[in-house]
Protein backbone atom coordinates (compact mmCIF):
# COMPACT_ATOMS: atom_id res chain seq x y z
CA UNK A 1 0.00 0.00 0.00
CA UNK A 2 1.26 3.49 -0.84
CA UNK A 3 2.42 5.44 2.22
CA UNK A 4 0.96 8.59 0.63
CA UNK A 5 -2.02 10.03 2.51
CA UNK A 6 -4.07 13.16 2.10
CA UNK A 7 -4.17 15.72 4.89
CA UNK A 8 -6.85 14.75 7.41
CA UNK A 9 -5.72 16.05 10.80
CA UNK A 10 -8.33 17.63 13.05
CA UNK A 11 -6.01 18.36 15.97
CA UNK A 12 -2.40 19.06 16.87
CA UNK A 13 -2.22 15.67 18.60
CA UNK A 14 -3.23 13.88 15.43
CA UNK A 15 -0.65 15.76 13.37
CA UNK A 16 2.17 15.25 15.85
CA UNK A 17 1.15 11.61 16.36
CA UNK A 18 1.44 10.96 12.64
CA UNK A 19 4.81 12.71 12.50
CA UNK A 20 6.05 10.51 15.33
CA UNK A 21 4.75 7.37 13.65
CA UNK A 22 6.61 8.35 10.46
CA UNK A 23 9.81 9.25 12.33
CA UNK A 24 9.53 12.89 11.19
CA UNK A 25 10.91 15.46 13.63
CA UNK A 26 8.26 18.14 13.28
CA UNK A 27 8.99 21.22 15.38
CA UNK A 28 5.85 22.65 17.00
CA UNK A 29 5.04 25.33 19.57
CA UNK A 30 1.78 26.87 20.72
CA UNK A 31 3.02 30.44 20.97
CA UNK A 32 3.22 32.36 17.70
CA UNK A 33 5.07 35.33 19.17
CA UNK A 34 8.37 34.36 17.51
CA UNK A 35 6.75 34.94 14.11
CA UNK A 36 6.15 38.56 15.04
CA UNK A 37 9.63 39.45 16.28
CA UNK A 38 11.00 42.19 14.06
CA UNK A 39 14.42 41.78 12.51
CA UNK A 40 16.91 44.05 10.76
CA UNK A 41 18.12 43.23 7.28
CA UNK A 42 20.47 45.64 5.54
CA UNK A 43 19.11 49.04 6.46
CA UNK A 44 15.54 47.82 6.94
CA UNK A 45 13.60 46.64 9.95
CA UNK A 46 11.20 43.88 8.92
CA UNK A 47 8.20 43.58 11.19
CA UNK A 48 7.60 39.83 11.04
CA UNK A 49 9.06 36.50 9.91
CA UNK A 50 6.44 35.61 7.33
CA UNK A 51 7.61 35.59 3.73
CA UNK A 52 5.86 35.26 0.40
CA UNK A 53 7.87 32.74 -1.60
CA UNK A 54 8.54 33.51 -5.27
CA UNK A 55 5.55 32.20 -7.24
CA UNK A 56 5.38 32.66 -10.99
CA UNK A 57 1.94 33.81 -12.07
CA UNK A 58 2.37 33.41 -15.84
CA UNK A 59 0.52 36.68 -16.19
CA UNK A 60 3.04 39.14 -17.64
CA UNK A 61 2.69 40.92 -20.99
CA UNK A 62 4.45 39.86 -24.16
CA UNK A 63 7.30 42.30 -23.45
CA UNK A 64 7.71 40.96 -19.89
CA UNK A 65 5.94 43.81 -18.09
CA UNK A 66 3.75 42.95 -15.10
CA UNK A 67 0.08 43.03 -16.20
CA UNK A 68 -3.27 43.49 -14.45
CA UNK A 69 -3.27 40.09 -12.72
CA UNK A 70 0.34 40.58 -11.61
CA UNK A 71 -0.62 43.88 -9.97
CA UNK A 72 -3.63 42.16 -8.39
CA UNK A 73 -1.49 39.37 -6.89
CA UNK A 74 1.10 41.71 -5.40
CA UNK A 75 -1.64 43.97 -4.04
CA UNK A 76 -3.03 40.98 -2.15
CA UNK A 77 0.41 40.00 -0.87
CA UNK A 78 1.05 43.57 0.32
CA UNK A 79 -2.36 43.84 2.02
CA UNK A 80 -1.81 40.48 3.70
CA UNK A 81 0.98 41.66 6.00
CA UNK A 82 4.01 39.48 5.17
CA UNK A 83 7.26 41.19 6.14
CA UNK A 84 9.21 39.78 3.22
CA UNK A 85 7.93 39.59 -0.35
CA UNK A 86 10.13 37.54 -2.64
CA UNK A 87 9.02 38.54 -6.14
CA UNK A 88 8.72 35.71 -8.63
CA UNK A 89 11.16 34.30 -11.17
CA UNK A 90 11.83 37.11 -13.65
CA UNK A 91 13.75 36.39 -16.83
CA UNK A 92 16.88 38.32 -17.75
CA UNK A 93 16.70 37.52 -21.49
CA UNK A 94 13.79 36.56 -23.80
CA UNK A 95 15.27 33.15 -24.65
CA UNK A 96 15.51 32.34 -20.94
CA UNK A 97 11.77 32.78 -20.25
CA UNK A 98 9.92 29.79 -18.83
CA UNK A 99 6.82 30.77 -20.81
CA UNK A 100 5.67 33.65 -23.04
CA UNK A 101 4.00 35.37 -20.06
CA UNK A 102 6.93 35.21 -17.66
CA UNK A 103 7.98 38.58 -16.29
CA UNK A 104 11.17 39.99 -17.77
CA UNK A 105 13.18 42.94 -16.45
CA UNK A 106 14.65 45.10 -19.23
CA UNK A 107 15.16 48.87 -19.69
CA UNK A 108 11.84 48.78 -21.59
CA UNK A 109 9.84 47.19 -18.72
CA UNK A 110 11.63 49.01 -15.88
CA UNK A 111 8.94 51.65 -15.31
CA UNK A 112 6.19 49.07 -14.92
CA UNK A 113 8.28 47.13 -12.39
CA UNK A 114 8.81 50.40 -10.55
CA UNK A 115 5.04 50.99 -10.42
CA UNK A 116 4.49 47.44 -9.18
CA UNK A 117 6.99 47.95 -6.42
CA UNK A 118 5.66 51.40 -5.47
CA UNK A 119 2.15 49.95 -5.29
CA UNK A 120 3.37 47.07 -3.13
CA UNK A 121 5.11 49.31 -0.61
CA UNK A 122 2.25 51.83 -0.46
CA UNK A 123 -0.43 49.20 0.04
CA UNK A 124 1.62 47.42 2.70
CA UNK A 125 1.84 50.63 4.70
CA UNK A 126 -1.82 51.48 4.13
CA UNK A 127 -2.82 48.03 5.30
CA UNK A 128 -0.50 47.55 8.28
CA UNK A 129 0.50 51.06 9.26
CA UNK A 130 3.51 53.30 8.73
CA UNK A 131 5.78 51.19 10.93
CA UNK A 132 5.33 48.14 8.67
CA UNK A 133 8.28 47.95 6.33
CA UNK A 134 8.17 45.31 3.65
CA UNK A 135 11.43 43.92 2.30
CA UNK A 136 11.25 43.23 -1.44
CA UNK A 137 13.53 40.76 -3.24
CA UNK A 138 13.37 40.13 -6.99
CA UNK A 139 14.29 36.67 -8.24
CA UNK A 140 16.29 36.97 -11.49
CA UNK A 141 16.69 33.89 -13.63
CA UNK A 142 17.39 32.09 -16.87
CA UNK A 143 15.16 29.02 -17.22
CA UNK A 144 17.91 27.02 -18.92
CA UNK A 145 16.76 23.51 -19.79
CA UNK A 146 13.16 24.51 -19.00
CA UNK A 147 13.04 27.58 -21.26
CA UNK A 148 9.83 27.85 -23.29
CA UNK A 149 9.93 31.44 -24.55
CA UNK A 150 7.31 30.84 -27.22
CA UNK A 151 5.40 28.12 -25.37
CA UNK A 152 7.45 25.23 -26.78
CA UNK A 153 10.62 23.78 -25.20
CA UNK A 154 13.80 25.57 -26.30
CA UNK A 155 16.25 24.05 -23.80
CA UNK A 156 19.50 25.77 -22.99
CA UNK A 157 21.55 23.58 -20.71
CA UNK A 158 24.89 23.26 -18.93
CA UNK A 159 25.26 19.73 -20.32
CA UNK A 160 23.14 16.88 -21.65
CA UNK A 161 21.44 15.12 -18.74
CA UNK A 162 20.16 11.61 -19.58
CA UNK A 163 17.86 11.67 -16.53
CA UNK A 164 16.14 14.88 -17.61
CA UNK A 165 16.55 15.09 -21.39
CA UNK A 166 14.89 12.74 -23.84
CA UNK A 167 17.10 13.58 -26.75
CA UNK A 168 20.60 15.14 -26.83
CA UNK A 169 19.88 16.54 -30.31
CA UNK A 170 17.29 18.99 -29.01
CA UNK A 171 19.43 20.44 -26.24
CA UNK A 172 21.46 23.56 -26.79
CA UNK A 173 24.52 23.22 -24.54
CA UNK A 174 25.57 26.78 -23.71
CA UNK A 175 29.17 27.60 -24.62
CA UNK A 176 31.54 29.30 -22.18
CA UNK A 177 31.37 32.43 -24.34
CA UNK A 178 27.57 32.48 -24.16
CA UNK A 179 27.71 32.04 -20.40
CA UNK A 180 30.23 34.83 -20.00
CA UNK A 181 27.93 37.14 -21.97
CA UNK A 182 25.04 36.04 -19.77
CA UNK A 183 26.97 37.07 -16.65
CA UNK A 184 26.84 40.65 -17.99
CA UNK A 185 23.11 40.32 -18.51
CA UNK A 186 22.51 39.20 -14.90
CA UNK A 187 24.57 42.13 -13.62
CA UNK A 188 22.60 44.55 -15.81
CA UNK A 189 19.32 43.07 -14.55
CA UNK A 190 20.50 43.62 -10.98
CA UNK A 191 21.25 47.24 -11.83
CA UNK A 192 17.70 47.60 -13.20
CA UNK A 193 16.25 45.95 -10.09
CA UNK A 194 18.05 48.54 -7.98
CA UNK A 195 16.67 51.34 -10.17
CA UNK A 196 13.19 49.89 -9.78
CA UNK A 197 13.61 50.09 -6.00
CA UNK A 198 14.07 46.48 -4.93
CA UNK A 199 15.94 45.91 -1.69
CA UNK A 200 17.72 42.84 -3.08
CA UNK A 201 17.96 40.49 -6.03
CA UNK A 202 17.97 36.72 -5.74
CA UNK A 203 20.32 35.14 -8.24
CA UNK A 204 18.12 32.06 -8.65
CA UNK A 205 20.07 28.82 -8.23
CA UNK A 206 17.32 26.27 -7.71
CA UNK A 207 14.75 23.91 -9.22
CA UNK A 208 16.94 22.85 -12.14
CA UNK A 209 17.06 26.20 -13.92
CA UNK A 210 20.28 27.35 -15.57
CA UNK A 211 22.40 28.34 -12.57
CA UNK A 212 21.32 25.27 -10.59
CA UNK A 213 22.07 23.18 -13.70
CA UNK A 214 25.61 24.58 -13.74
CA UNK A 215 26.10 23.75 -10.05
CA UNK A 216 25.55 20.09 -10.91
CA UNK A 217 27.43 20.11 -14.23
CA UNK A 218 29.83 17.29 -13.30
CA UNK A 219 29.77 16.01 -16.89
CA UNK A 220 30.44 19.36 -18.61
CA UNK A 221 33.95 18.79 -20.02
CA UNK A 222 36.69 21.20 -21.13
CA UNK A 223 34.90 24.23 -19.73
CA UNK A 224 35.63 26.88 -17.13
CA UNK A 225 32.12 26.13 -15.76
CA UNK A 226 32.09 22.33 -15.37
CA UNK A 227 33.44 19.22 -13.61
CA UNK A 228 35.22 20.45 -10.46
CA UNK A 229 33.34 22.12 -7.61
CA UNK A 230 35.26 25.40 -8.09
CA UNK A 231 34.34 25.54 -11.76
CA UNK A 232 30.70 24.50 -11.29
CA UNK A 233 30.07 27.27 -8.75
CA UNK A 234 32.06 29.95 -10.59
CA UNK A 235 29.18 31.25 -12.76
CA UNK A 236 27.09 32.00 -9.66
CA UNK A 237 30.04 33.40 -7.69
CA UNK A 238 31.14 35.61 -10.59
CA UNK A 239 27.67 37.09 -10.92
CA UNK A 240 27.33 37.71 -7.19
CA UNK A 241 30.78 39.27 -6.98
CA UNK A 242 30.09 41.55 -9.96
CA UNK A 243 26.71 42.65 -8.59
CA UNK A 244 28.35 43.47 -5.27
CA UNK A 245 30.99 45.54 -7.07
CA UNK A 246 28.68 47.28 -9.53
CA UNK A 247 25.53 47.77 -7.46
CA UNK A 248 26.88 47.92 -3.91
CA UNK A 249 23.70 49.32 -2.35
CA UNK A 250 21.58 46.41 -3.62
CA UNK A 251 21.32 43.36 -1.37
CA UNK A 252 22.14 39.98 -2.90
CA UNK A 253 20.22 36.85 -1.98
CA UNK A 254 20.32 33.31 -3.35
CA UNK A 255 17.52 30.76 -3.51
CA UNK A 256 19.52 27.57 -3.55
CA UNK A 257 18.77 23.94 -4.20
CA UNK A 258 20.52 22.20 -1.33
CA UNK A 259 20.18 18.98 -3.31
CA UNK A 260 18.58 18.09 -6.66
CA UNK A 261 17.49 14.52 -5.84
CA UNK A 262 19.00 13.37 -9.15
CA UNK A 263 21.74 10.76 -8.74
CA UNK A 264 25.39 11.76 -9.10
CA UNK A 265 26.84 12.71 -11.58
CA UNK A 266 23.63 14.24 -12.96
CA UNK A 267 22.56 16.42 -10.08
CA UNK A 268 23.88 18.85 -7.47
CA UNK A 269 24.20 17.96 -3.79
CA UNK A 270 24.09 14.17 -4.10
CA UNK A 271 26.24 11.54 -2.46
CA UNK A 272 28.85 9.95 -4.73
CA UNK A 273 28.59 6.67 -2.81
CA UNK A 274 24.82 6.31 -2.49
CA UNK A 275 23.04 7.60 -5.58
CA UNK A 276 19.76 8.34 -3.73
CA UNK A 277 21.20 10.21 -0.77
CA UNK A 278 21.64 13.96 -0.51
CA UNK A 279 25.05 15.25 0.51
CA UNK A 280 24.95 18.87 1.67
CA UNK A 281 28.73 19.35 1.86
CA UNK A 282 29.02 21.27 -1.42
CA UNK A 283 25.94 23.41 -0.80
CA UNK A 284 27.20 24.36 2.68
CA UNK A 285 30.64 25.24 1.31
CA UNK A 286 29.01 27.29 -1.45
CA UNK A 287 26.87 29.21 1.04
CA UNK A 288 29.98 30.01 3.09
CA UNK A 289 31.66 31.43 -0.01
CA UNK A 290 28.56 33.42 -0.94
CA UNK A 291 28.39 34.88 2.58
CA UNK A 292 32.07 35.85 2.28
CA UNK A 293 31.17 37.65 -0.96
CA UNK A 294 28.44 39.62 0.80
CA UNK A 295 25.21 37.67 0.20
CA UNK A 296 22.84 38.73 2.94
CA UNK A 297 19.89 36.35 2.62
CA UNK A 298 19.27 32.72 1.56
CA UNK A 299 16.24 30.64 0.73
CA UNK A 300 16.70 26.87 0.87
CA UNK A 301 14.76 24.47 -1.32
CA UNK A 302 15.07 20.97 -2.80
CA UNK A 303 14.52 18.99 -5.96
CA UNK A 304 13.59 19.68 -9.55
CA UNK A 305 9.82 20.15 -9.94
CA UNK A 306 9.78 18.70 -13.45
CA UNK A 307 11.44 15.52 -12.12
CA UNK A 308 10.24 14.98 -8.53
CA UNK A 309 7.63 17.67 -7.77
CA UNK A 310 6.84 16.30 -4.30
CA UNK A 311 10.41 17.03 -3.15
CA UNK A 312 9.89 20.79 -3.35
CA UNK A 313 6.13 20.97 -2.71
CA UNK A 314 4.48 18.11 -0.85
CA UNK A 315 0.87 17.74 -2.04
CA UNK A 316 -2.34 15.77 -1.63
CA UNK A 317 -3.16 15.57 -5.30
CA UNK A 318 -0.50 15.46 -8.02
CA UNK A 319 -0.58 17.35 -11.28
CA UNK A 320 -2.61 15.55 -13.97
CA UNK A 321 -1.19 12.15 -14.81
CA UNK A 322 1.80 12.35 -12.45
CA UNK A 323 1.63 9.29 -10.15
CA UNK A 324 1.09 9.78 -6.42
CA UNK A 325 4.58 9.65 -4.84
CA UNK A 326 5.64 6.66 -2.83
CA UNK A 327 6.11 8.83 0.25
CA UNK A 328 3.90 10.43 2.91
CA UNK A 329 3.72 14.22 2.32
CA UNK A 330 4.73 14.81 5.93
CA UNK A 331 8.04 13.08 5.20
CA UNK A 332 8.58 15.60 2.40
CA UNK A 333 7.68 18.51 4.69
CA UNK A 334 10.07 17.16 7.35
CA UNK A 335 12.88 16.84 4.78
CA UNK A 336 12.47 20.43 3.58
CA UNK A 337 12.38 21.85 7.11
CA UNK A 338 15.27 19.76 8.41
CA UNK A 339 17.42 20.72 5.42
CA UNK A 340 16.78 24.43 5.89
CA UNK A 341 17.49 23.99 9.61
CA UNK A 342 20.92 22.54 8.87
CA UNK A 343 21.89 25.63 6.88
CA UNK A 344 20.48 28.08 9.41
CA UNK A 345 22.27 26.26 12.25
CA UNK A 346 25.56 26.27 10.33
CA UNK A 347 25.28 30.05 9.71
CA UNK A 348 23.25 31.40 12.64
CA UNK A 349 24.08 35.06 11.94
CA UNK A 350 22.69 35.08 8.39
CA UNK A 351 18.95 34.93 7.68
CA UNK A 352 17.54 31.86 5.92
CA UNK A 353 14.03 31.33 4.59
CA UNK A 354 12.65 27.80 4.94
CA UNK A 355 9.96 26.29 2.76
CA UNK A 356 7.43 23.44 2.69
CA UNK A 357 4.72 24.78 4.99
CA UNK A 358 1.62 24.89 2.78
CA UNK A 359 0.74 21.20 3.18
CA UNK A 360 0.38 21.78 6.95
CA UNK A 361 -2.70 23.98 6.44
CA UNK A 362 -3.82 25.77 9.62
CA UNK A 363 -1.01 24.19 11.66
CA UNK A 364 1.83 25.82 9.70
CA UNK A 365 2.15 28.90 11.92
CA UNK A 366 2.92 26.71 14.92
CA UNK A 367 5.52 24.68 13.05
CA UNK A 368 6.97 27.88 11.61
CA UNK A 369 7.08 29.59 15.00
CA UNK A 370 8.96 26.58 16.40
CA UNK A 371 11.46 26.78 13.51
CA UNK A 372 12.06 30.47 14.26
CA UNK A 373 12.00 30.01 18.03
CA UNK A 374 14.58 27.24 17.93
CA UNK A 375 16.87 29.14 15.56
CA UNK A 376 16.34 26.73 12.66
CA UNK A 377 15.00 29.42 10.36
CA UNK A 378 14.75 33.20 10.31
CA UNK A 379 11.77 33.46 7.94
CA UNK A 380 8.90 31.12 7.13
CA UNK A 381 8.35 31.04 3.38
CA UNK A 382 4.89 30.38 1.96
CA UNK A 383 4.35 29.41 -1.66
CA UNK A 384 0.97 27.94 -2.62
CA UNK A 385 -0.46 29.22 0.63
CA UNK A 386 0.26 32.75 -0.57
CA UNK A 387 -1.92 32.20 -3.64
CA UNK A 388 -4.71 30.77 -1.48
CA UNK A 389 -4.43 32.83 1.67
CA UNK A 390 -2.30 35.95 1.12
CA UNK A 391 -3.72 37.59 4.24
CA UNK A 392 -2.74 34.73 6.54
CA UNK A 393 -0.25 36.99 8.42
CA UNK A 394 -2.97 39.56 9.09
CA UNK A 395 -5.39 36.92 10.35
CA UNK A 396 -2.67 35.58 12.65
CA UNK A 397 -2.02 39.08 13.99
CA UNK A 398 -5.69 39.77 14.60
CA UNK A 399 -7.10 36.41 15.71
CA UNK A 400 -4.04 34.30 16.53
CA UNK A 401 -5.22 31.54 14.21
CA UNK A 402 -5.84 30.70 10.57
CA UNK A 403 -9.27 30.14 9.08
CA UNK A 404 -9.39 26.51 7.81
CA UNK A 405 -11.77 27.64 5.05
CA UNK A 406 -9.05 29.85 3.57
CA UNK A 407 -6.01 27.56 3.63
CA UNK A 408 -4.33 25.98 0.61
CA UNK A 409 -5.47 22.39 0.06
CA UNK A 410 -2.36 21.42 -1.97
CA UNK A 411 -4.52 20.26 -4.88
CA UNK A 412 -1.86 21.17 -7.52
CA UNK A 413 -4.40 23.01 -9.66
CA UNK A 414 -2.16 26.12 -9.61
CA UNK A 415 0.63 23.97 -11.07
CA UNK A 416 -1.72 22.45 -13.63
CA UNK A 417 -2.64 25.92 -14.85
CA UNK A 418 0.98 26.80 -15.54
CA UNK A 419 1.61 23.47 -17.23
CA UNK A 420 -1.35 24.31 -19.48
CA UNK A 421 0.08 27.77 -20.19
CA UNK A 422 -2.58 29.72 -18.24
CA UNK A 423 -2.13 32.54 -15.75
CA UNK A 424 -2.22 31.02 -12.32
CA UNK A 425 -3.39 31.55 -8.79
CA UNK A 426 -5.62 29.63 -6.39
CA UNK A 427 -8.42 27.87 -8.27
CA UNK A 428 -10.18 27.02 -5.00
CA UNK A 429 -9.83 30.13 -2.81
CA UNK A 430 -9.64 32.73 -5.59
CA UNK A 431 -12.10 30.99 -7.85
CA UNK A 432 -13.67 34.11 -9.28
CA UNK A 433 -10.52 34.71 -11.33
CA UNK A 434 -8.84 31.32 -11.57
CA UNK A 435 -11.90 29.05 -11.68
CA UNK A 436 -12.67 30.06 -15.29
CA UNK A 437 -8.98 29.59 -16.23
CA UNK A 438 -9.19 26.06 -14.82
CA UNK A 439 -12.43 25.32 -16.69
CA UNK A 440 -10.71 26.35 -19.93
CA UNK A 441 -7.73 24.18 -19.03
CA UNK A 442 -10.04 21.18 -18.42
CA UNK A 443 -11.96 21.80 -21.65
CA UNK A 444 -8.70 21.81 -23.59
CA UNK A 445 -7.62 18.60 -21.84
CA UNK A 446 -10.86 16.91 -22.88
CA UNK A 447 -10.75 18.19 -26.48
C1 LIG B 1 2.57 27.77 -9.46
C2 LIG B 1 3.93 27.81 -8.83
C3 LIG B 1 4.87 28.76 -9.20
C4 LIG B 1 6.13 28.79 -8.60
N1 LIG B 1 7.03 29.74 -8.99
C5 LIG B 1 8.26 29.79 -8.41
C6 LIG B 1 9.19 30.81 -8.75
O1 LIG B 1 8.91 31.72 -9.53
N2 LIG B 1 10.42 30.75 -8.16
C7 LIG B 1 10.76 29.79 -7.24
O2 LIG B 1 11.88 29.79 -6.74
N3 LIG B 1 9.87 28.85 -6.87
C8 LIG B 1 8.63 28.84 -7.41
N4 LIG B 1 7.72 27.92 -6.98
C9 LIG B 1 8.02 27.08 -5.80
C10 LIG B 1 7.51 27.79 -4.52
O3 LIG B 1 8.18 29.01 -4.31
C11 LIG B 1 7.67 26.92 -3.26
O4 LIG B 1 9.03 26.59 -3.09
C12 LIG B 1 6.86 25.63 -3.30
O5 LIG B 1 5.55 25.86 -3.75
C13 LIG B 1 6.81 24.98 -1.90
O6 LIG B 1 6.27 25.83 -0.96
P1 LIG B 1 4.74 25.65 -0.45
O7 LIG B 1 4.67 24.28 0.16
O8 LIG B 1 4.53 26.75 0.54
O9 LIG B 1 3.88 25.77 -1.65
C14 LIG B 1 6.45 27.85 -7.60
C15 LIG B 1 5.52 26.89 -7.22
C16 LIG B 1 4.27 26.86 -7.81
C17 LIG B 1 3.27 25.81 -7.35
PDB file of C-alpha atoms in Angstrom, residues 76-181:
ATOM      1  CA  UNK A  76      -3.030  40.976  -2.153  1.00  0.00           C
ATOM      2  CA  UNK A  77       0.411  40.003  -0.869  1.00  0.00           C
ATOM      3  CA  UNK A  78       1.047  43.572   0.318  1.00  0.00           C
ATOM      4  CA  UNK A  79      -2.355  43.845   2.016  1.00  0.00           C
ATOM      5  CA  UNK A  80      -1.812  40.483   3.704  1.00  0.00           C
ATOM      6  CA  UNK A  81       0.978  41.659   6.000  1.00  0.00           C
ATOM      7  CA  UNK A  82       4.008  39.482   5.167  1.00  0.00           C
ATOM      8  CA  UNK A  83       7.256  41.190   6.136  1.00  0.00           C
ATOM      9  CA  UNK A  84       9.212  39.783   3.220  1.00  0.00           C
ATOM     10  CA  UNK A  85       7.927  39.594  -0.348  1.00  0.00           C
ATOM     11  CA  UNK A  86      10.126  37.539  -2.643  1.00  0.00           C
ATOM     12  CA  UNK A  87       9.024  38.536  -6.141  1.00  0.00           C
ATOM     13  CA  UNK A  88       8.718  35.713  -8.629  1.00  0.00           C
ATOM     14  CA  UNK A  89      11.158  34.299 -11.172  1.00  0.00           C
ATOM     15  CA  UNK A  90      11.835  37.109 -13.647  1.00  0.00           C
ATOM     16  CA  UNK A  91      13.751  36.390 -16.829  1.00  0.00           C
ATOM     17  CA  UNK A  92      16.883  38.315 -17.746  1.00  0.00           C
ATOM     18  CA  UNK A  93      16.696  37.521 -21.487  1.00  0.00           C
ATOM     19  CA  UNK A  94      13.789  36.559 -23.804  1.00  0.00           C
ATOM     20  CA  UNK A  95      15.267  33.151 -24.653  1.00  0.00           C
ATOM     21  CA  UNK A  96      15.506  32.344 -20.937  1.00  0.00           C
ATOM     22  CA  UNK A  97      11.767  32.785 -20.254  1.00  0.00           C
ATOM     23  CA  UNK A  98       9.920  29.787 -18.830  1.00  0.00           C
ATOM     24  CA  UNK A  99       6.816  30.775 -20.812  1.00  0.00           C
ATOM     25  CA  UNK A 100       5.670  33.646 -23.037  1.00  0.00           C
ATOM     26  CA  UNK A 101       4.001  35.366 -20.064  1.00  0.00           C
ATOM     27  CA  UNK A 102       6.925  35.215 -17.655  1.00  0.00           C
ATOM     28  CA  UNK A 103       7.983  38.583 -16.292  1.00  0.00           C
ATOM     29  CA  UNK A 104      11.172  39.991 -17.774  1.00  0.00           C
ATOM     30  CA  UNK A 105      13.175  42.943 -16.454  1.00  0.00           C
ATOM     31  CA  UNK A 106      14.650  45.103 -19.228  1.00  0.00           C
ATOM     32  CA  UNK A 107      15.157  48.865 -19.690  1.00  0.00           C
ATOM     33  CA  UNK A 108      11.844  48.775 -21.589  1.00  0.00           C
ATOM     34  CA  UNK A 109       9.844  47.188 -18.719  1.00  0.00           C
ATOM     35  CA  UNK A 110      11.627  49.012 -15.878  1.00  0.00           C
ATOM     36  CA  UNK A 111       8.941  51.654 -15.312  1.00  0.00           C
ATOM     37  CA  UNK A 112       6.185  49.071 -14.918  1.00  0.00           C
ATOM     38  CA  UNK A 113       8.280  47.135 -12.394  1.00  0.00           C
ATOM     39  CA  UNK A 114       8.813  50.402 -10.549  1.00  0.00           C
ATOM     40  CA  UNK A 115       5.040  50.987 -10.416  1.00  0.00           C
ATOM     41  CA  UNK A 116       4.494  47.439  -9.182  1.00  0.00           C
ATOM     42  CA  UNK A 117       6.991  47.946  -6.416  1.00  0.00           C
ATOM     43  CA  UNK A 118       5.659  51.400  -5.466  1.00  0.00           C
ATOM     44  CA  UNK A 119       2.151  49.948  -5.293  1.00  0.00           C
ATOM     45  CA  UNK A 120       3.371  47.068  -3.134  1.00  0.00           C
ATOM     46  CA  UNK A 121       5.106  49.308  -0.612  1.00  0.00           C
ATOM     47  CA  UNK A 122       2.247  51.827  -0.465  1.00  0.00           C
ATOM     48  CA  UNK A 123      -0.432  49.200   0.041  1.00  0.00           C
ATOM     49  CA  UNK A 124       1.619  47.420   2.698  1.00  0.00           C
ATOM     50  CA  UNK A 125       1.843  50.632   4.699  1.00  0.00           C
ATOM     51  CA  UNK A 126      -1.825  51.476   4.132  1.00  0.00           C
ATOM     52  CA  UNK A 127      -2.823  48.026   5.296  1.00  0.00           C
ATOM     53  CA  UNK A 128      -0.497  47.547   8.278  1.00  0.00           C
ATOM     54  CA  UNK A 129       0.503  51.064   9.255  1.00  0.00           C
ATOM     55  CA  UNK A 130       3.510  53.296   8.735  1.00  0.00           C
ATOM     56  CA  UNK A 131       5.777  51.188  10.930  1.00  0.00           C
ATOM     57  CA  UNK A 132       5.328  48.137   8.673  1.00  0.00           C
ATOM     58  CA  UNK A 133       8.277  47.947   6.331  1.00  0.00           C
ATOM     59  CA  UNK A 134       8.165  45.311   3.648  1.00  0.00           C
ATOM     60  CA  UNK A 135      11.434  43.916   2.304  1.00  0.00           C
ATOM     61  CA  UNK A 136      11.249  43.229  -1.437  1.00  0.00           C
ATOM     62  CA  UNK A 137      13.526  40.765  -3.238  1.00  0.00           C
ATOM     63  CA  UNK A 138      13.369  40.133  -6.991  1.00  0.00           C
ATOM     64  CA  UNK A 139      14.294  36.672  -8.237  1.00  0.00           C
ATOM     65  CA  UNK A 140      16.291  36.967 -11.487  1.00  0.00           C
ATOM     66  CA  UNK A 141      16.692  33.892 -13.627  1.00  0.00           C
ATOM     67  CA  UNK A 142      17.385  32.094 -16.872  1.00  0.00           C
ATOM     68  CA  UNK A 143      15.159  29.025 -17.218  1.00  0.00           C
ATOM     69  CA  UNK A 144      17.910  27.024 -18.919  1.00  0.00           C
ATOM     70  CA  UNK A 145      16.760  23.507 -19.791  1.00  0.00           C
ATOM     71  CA  UNK A 146      13.157  24.508 -18.997  1.00  0.00           C
ATOM     72  CA  UNK A 147      13.038  27.583 -21.260  1.00  0.00           C
ATOM     73  CA  UNK A 148       9.833  27.854 -23.291  1.00  0.00           C
ATOM     74  CA  UNK A 149       9.929  31.442 -24.547  1.00  0.00           C
ATOM     75  CA  UNK A 150       7.314  30.838 -27.221  1.00  0.00           C
ATOM     76  CA  UNK A 151       5.399  28.123 -25.372  1.00  0.00           C
ATOM     77  CA  UNK A 152       7.454  25.234 -26.775  1.00  0.00           C
ATOM     78  CA  UNK A 153      10.621  23.783 -25.200  1.00  0.00           C
ATOM     79  CA  UNK A 154      13.802  25.572 -26.296  1.00  0.00           C
ATOM     80  CA  UNK A 155      16.248  24.048 -23.801  1.00  0.00           C
ATOM     81  CA  UNK A 156      19.497  25.768 -22.995  1.00  0.00           C
ATOM     82  CA  UNK A 157      21.555  23.575 -20.713  1.00  0.00           C
ATOM     83  CA  UNK A 158      24.885  23.258 -18.928  1.00  0.00           C
ATOM     84  CA  UNK A 159      25.255  19.726 -20.321  1.00  0.00           C
ATOM     85  CA  UNK A 160      23.139  16.881 -21.645  1.00  0.00           C
ATOM     86  CA  UNK A 161      21.439  15.119 -18.744  1.00  0.00           C
ATOM     87  CA  UNK A 162      20.159  11.612 -19.578  1.00  0.00           C
ATOM     88  CA  UNK A 163      17.863  11.673 -16.534  1.00  0.00           C
ATOM     89  CA  UNK A 164      16.139  14.879 -17.612  1.00  0.00           C
ATOM     90  CA  UNK A 165      16.551  15.086 -21.386  1.00  0.00           C
ATOM     91  CA  UNK A 166      14.892  12.740 -23.842  1.00  0.00           C
ATOM     92  CA  UNK A 167      17.105  13.585 -26.754  1.00  0.00           C
ATOM     93  CA  UNK A 168      20.604  15.136 -26.826  1.00  0.00           C
ATOM     94  CA  UNK A 169      19.876  16.536 -30.308  1.00  0.00           C
ATOM     95  CA  UNK A 170      17.293  18.990 -29.013  1.00  0.00           C
ATOM     96  CA  UNK A 171      19.431  20.435 -26.241  1.00  0.00           C
ATOM     97  CA  UNK A 172      21.465  23.559 -26.788  1.00  0.00           C
ATOM     98  CA  UNK A 173      24.522  23.223 -24.543  1.00  0.00           C
ATOM     99  CA  UNK A 174      25.573  26.781 -23.708  1.00  0.00           C
ATOM    100  CA  UNK A 175      29.168  27.601 -24.617  1.00  0.00           C
ATOM    101  CA  UNK A 176      31.542  29.302 -22.178  1.00  0.00           C
ATOM    102  CA  UNK A 177      31.375  32.430 -24.339  1.00  0.00           C
ATOM    103  CA  UNK A 178      27.572  32.477 -24.157  1.00  0.00           C
ATOM    104  CA  UNK A 179      27.706  32.036 -20.398  1.00  0.00           C
ATOM    105  CA  UNK A 180      30.235  34.829 -20.004  1.00  0.00           C
ATOM    106  CA  UNK A 181      27.930  37.136 -21.966  1.00  0.00           C
TER     107      UNK A 181
END
